[in-house]
XYZ file of C-alpha atoms in Angstrom:
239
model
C -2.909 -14.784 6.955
C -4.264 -12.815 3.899
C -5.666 -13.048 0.335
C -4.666 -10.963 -2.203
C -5.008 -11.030 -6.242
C -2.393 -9.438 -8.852
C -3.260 -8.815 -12.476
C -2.301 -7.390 -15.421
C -4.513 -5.159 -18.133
C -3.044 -5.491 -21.094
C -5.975 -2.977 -23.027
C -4.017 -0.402 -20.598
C -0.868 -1.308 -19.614
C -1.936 -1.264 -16.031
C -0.658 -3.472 -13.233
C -2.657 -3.824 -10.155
C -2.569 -5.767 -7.110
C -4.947 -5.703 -3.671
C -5.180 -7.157 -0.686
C -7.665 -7.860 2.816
C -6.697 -9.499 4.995
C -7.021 -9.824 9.105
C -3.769 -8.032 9.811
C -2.880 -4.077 10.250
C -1.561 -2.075 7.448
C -1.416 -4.896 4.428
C -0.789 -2.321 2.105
C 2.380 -2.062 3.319
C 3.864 -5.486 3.550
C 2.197 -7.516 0.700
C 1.086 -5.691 -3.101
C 4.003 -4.821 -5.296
C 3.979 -2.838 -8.614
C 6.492 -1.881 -10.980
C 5.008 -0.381 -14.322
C 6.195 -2.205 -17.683
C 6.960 -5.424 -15.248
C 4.494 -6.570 -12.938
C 2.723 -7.393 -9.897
C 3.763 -9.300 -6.932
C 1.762 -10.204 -3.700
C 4.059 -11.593 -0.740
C 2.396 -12.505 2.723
C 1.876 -15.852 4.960
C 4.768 -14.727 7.123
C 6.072 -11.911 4.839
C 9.515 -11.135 3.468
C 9.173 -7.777 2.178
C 12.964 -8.647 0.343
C 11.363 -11.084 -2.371
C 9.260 -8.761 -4.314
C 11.753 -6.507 -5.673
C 14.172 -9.848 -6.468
C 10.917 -11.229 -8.125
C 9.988 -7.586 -10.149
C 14.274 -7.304 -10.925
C 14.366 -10.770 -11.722
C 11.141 -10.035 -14.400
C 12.637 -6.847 -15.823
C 15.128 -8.610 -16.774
C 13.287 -10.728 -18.798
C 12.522 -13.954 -16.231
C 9.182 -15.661 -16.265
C 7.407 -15.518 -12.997
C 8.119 -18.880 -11.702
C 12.088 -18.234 -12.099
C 11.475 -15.013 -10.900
C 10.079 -16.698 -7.369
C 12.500 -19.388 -7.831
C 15.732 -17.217 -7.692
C 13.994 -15.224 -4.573
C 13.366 -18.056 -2.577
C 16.761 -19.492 -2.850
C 17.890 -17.158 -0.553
C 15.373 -17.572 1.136
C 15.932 -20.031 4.529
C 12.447 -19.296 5.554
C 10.648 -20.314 1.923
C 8.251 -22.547 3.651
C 6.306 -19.807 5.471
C 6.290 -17.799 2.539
C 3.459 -17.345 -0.182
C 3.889 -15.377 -3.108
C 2.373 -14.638 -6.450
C 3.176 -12.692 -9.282
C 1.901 -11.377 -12.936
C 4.172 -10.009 -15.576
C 3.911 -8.122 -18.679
C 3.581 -11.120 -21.269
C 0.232 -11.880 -18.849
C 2.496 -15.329 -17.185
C 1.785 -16.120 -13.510
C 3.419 -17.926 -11.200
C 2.912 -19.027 -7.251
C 4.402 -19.940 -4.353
C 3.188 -21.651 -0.922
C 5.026 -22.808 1.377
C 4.609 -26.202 2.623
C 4.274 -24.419 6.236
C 1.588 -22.240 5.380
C -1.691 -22.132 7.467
C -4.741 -24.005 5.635
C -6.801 -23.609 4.153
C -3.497 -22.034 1.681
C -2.850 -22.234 -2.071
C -3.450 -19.880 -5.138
C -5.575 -20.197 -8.360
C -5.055 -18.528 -11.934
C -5.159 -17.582 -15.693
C -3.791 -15.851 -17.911
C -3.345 -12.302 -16.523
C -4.251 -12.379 -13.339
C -3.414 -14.716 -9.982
C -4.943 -14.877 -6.148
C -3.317 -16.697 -3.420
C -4.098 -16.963 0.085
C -3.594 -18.741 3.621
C -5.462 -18.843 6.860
C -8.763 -18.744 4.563
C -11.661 -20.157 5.880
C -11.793 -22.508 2.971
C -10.660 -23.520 -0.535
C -13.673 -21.688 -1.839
C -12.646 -18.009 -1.068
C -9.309 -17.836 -3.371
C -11.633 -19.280 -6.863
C -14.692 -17.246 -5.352
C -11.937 -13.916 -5.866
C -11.125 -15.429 -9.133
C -14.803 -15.614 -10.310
C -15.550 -12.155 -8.752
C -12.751 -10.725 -11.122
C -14.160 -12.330 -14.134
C -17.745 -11.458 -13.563
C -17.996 -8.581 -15.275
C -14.579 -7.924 -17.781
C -15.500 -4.163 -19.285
C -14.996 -2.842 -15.888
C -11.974 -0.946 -15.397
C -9.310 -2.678 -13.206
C -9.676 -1.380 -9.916
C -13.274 -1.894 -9.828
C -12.168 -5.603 -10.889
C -10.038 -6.432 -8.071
C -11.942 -4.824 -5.506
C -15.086 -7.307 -6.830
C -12.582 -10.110 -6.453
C -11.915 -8.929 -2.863
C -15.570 -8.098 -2.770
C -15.954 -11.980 -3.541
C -14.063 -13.579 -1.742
C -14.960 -12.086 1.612
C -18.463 -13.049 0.667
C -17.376 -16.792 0.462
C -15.631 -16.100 3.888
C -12.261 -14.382 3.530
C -9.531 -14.390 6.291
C -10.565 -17.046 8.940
C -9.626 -14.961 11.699
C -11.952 -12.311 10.286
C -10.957 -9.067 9.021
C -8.652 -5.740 9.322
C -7.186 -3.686 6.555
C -6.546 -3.875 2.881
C -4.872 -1.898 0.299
C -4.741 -1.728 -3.373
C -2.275 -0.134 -6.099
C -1.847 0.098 -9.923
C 0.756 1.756 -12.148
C 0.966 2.505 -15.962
C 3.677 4.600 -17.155
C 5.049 6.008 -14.727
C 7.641 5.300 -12.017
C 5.194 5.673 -9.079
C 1.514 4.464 -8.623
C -1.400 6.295 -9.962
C -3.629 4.884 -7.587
C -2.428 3.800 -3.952
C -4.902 3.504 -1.275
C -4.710 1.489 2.022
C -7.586 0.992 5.060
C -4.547 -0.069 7.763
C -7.234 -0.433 10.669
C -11.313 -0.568 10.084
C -14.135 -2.729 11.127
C -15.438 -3.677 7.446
C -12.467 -2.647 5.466
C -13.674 -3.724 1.948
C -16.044 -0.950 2.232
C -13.984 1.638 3.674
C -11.586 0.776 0.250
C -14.583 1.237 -1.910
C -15.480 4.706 -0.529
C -11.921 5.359 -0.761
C -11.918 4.165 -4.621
C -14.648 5.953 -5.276
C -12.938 9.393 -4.141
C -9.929 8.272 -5.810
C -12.071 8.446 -8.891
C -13.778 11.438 -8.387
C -10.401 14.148 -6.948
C -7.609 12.186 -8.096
C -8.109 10.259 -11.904
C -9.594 12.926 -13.851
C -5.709 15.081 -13.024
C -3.850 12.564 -13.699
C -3.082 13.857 -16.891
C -1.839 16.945 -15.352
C 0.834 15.736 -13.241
C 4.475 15.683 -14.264
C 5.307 12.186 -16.381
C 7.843 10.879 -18.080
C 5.988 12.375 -21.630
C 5.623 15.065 -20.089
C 7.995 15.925 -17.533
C 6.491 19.419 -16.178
C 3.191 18.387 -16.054
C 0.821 21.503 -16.738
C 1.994 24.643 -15.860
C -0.001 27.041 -17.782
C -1.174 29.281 -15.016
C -4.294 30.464 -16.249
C -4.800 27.157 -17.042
C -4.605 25.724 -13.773
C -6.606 28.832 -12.373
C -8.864 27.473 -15.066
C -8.871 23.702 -13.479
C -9.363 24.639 -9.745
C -12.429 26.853 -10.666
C -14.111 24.423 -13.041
C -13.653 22.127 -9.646
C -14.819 24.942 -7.677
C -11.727 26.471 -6.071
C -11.450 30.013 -5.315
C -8.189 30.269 -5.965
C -4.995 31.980 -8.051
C -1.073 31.051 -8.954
C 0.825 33.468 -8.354
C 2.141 35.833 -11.122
């Protein structure tokens, strides 16, 4: 009941996955990220449970494919199931069930994966595909949300459309960018707006925030007096 696409930059170390679909809240039932591992999709008739065994499973040094294998052993409901992942080394892997809703199936390379079910046809999982490729030198986010972009354009969900999310991670042990449209009319540009805001108030400060190379962040109080007025802020830490 949803499309998504997971990939890997390896020019940044960044893992990103994204979803539409015609469903409320995707971004909290299908993209997984775990920075250093991978990316993981799950929908059709979700199991939230597989995409940690699939991102252990890879941390541990697992390809994909035995990644998804060892989750859907335990799995008694593996035929409504569809899931995808990317890991580090760039490998994919995919799953559909043979109970899936057509038109359902995934397509691939190196680096990056998109599955889907309940599309209106086998054209919108490569259409995703080709929107990702089109143009490389764009940064990741704005790649998968062209994909998306894509993909809807070749006819998306069949049902028609809802919500959809996206996330990415680098180094750190939480995402840097994690934004979700749970309930809209034209969701895929509601997430662009949002993207674009993202970009503007939340990438440039990255930086700032507490990490593991840096595990108190910036605390330099004229400093971050400094920040908040170059952003236009009128106001002062504390001393």
């Amino acid at each position: 009941m949803t499309w998504s696409i997971v990939a890997f930059d390896r020019n940044t170390g960044a893992f990103g996955a994204a979803v539409a679909t015609k469903a409320f809240a995707s971004g909290s039932f299908v993209p997984f990220v775990r920075s250093g591992v991978g990316a993981v999709g799950t929908q059709s008739l979700t199991n939230r449970y597989l995409a940690p065994v699939v991102l252990d499973a890879m941390e541990r040094g697992l390809s994909p494919k035995l990644a998804i294998d060892v989750a859907l052993a335990g799995d008694e409901g593996r035929g409504l199931r569809q899931i995808h992942a990317v890991d580090r080394h760039g490998h994919i892997a995919a799953w559909t069930g043979g109970n899936c809703v057509e038109w359902c199936g995934s397509v691939g390379e190196p680096f990056v994966s998109v599955a889907g079910n309940m599309l209106s046809s086998d054209k919108v999982a490569q259409a995703t595909l080709d929107g990702f490729n089109a143009e490389p030198s764009l940064p990741l986010p704005e790649r998968m949300l062209a994909a998306l972009e894509n993909g809807e354009a070749a006819g998306g969900d069949r049902r028609g459309r809802q919500s959809a999310a996206m996330i990415l991670t680098t180094t750190e042990d939480f995402p840097d960018l994690s934004i979700r449209v749970d309930d809209h009319a034209e969701p895929l540009p509601e997430l662009r707006r949002l993207l674009a805001i993202w970009r503007r108030e939340r990438a440039p400060y990255l930086h700032l925030s507490p990490s593991k190379a840096n595990p108190a962040g910036l605390i330099d109080l004229d400093a971050l007096d400094a920040s908040f007025a170059a952003r236009g802020i009128n106001v002062r830490f504390r001393r």
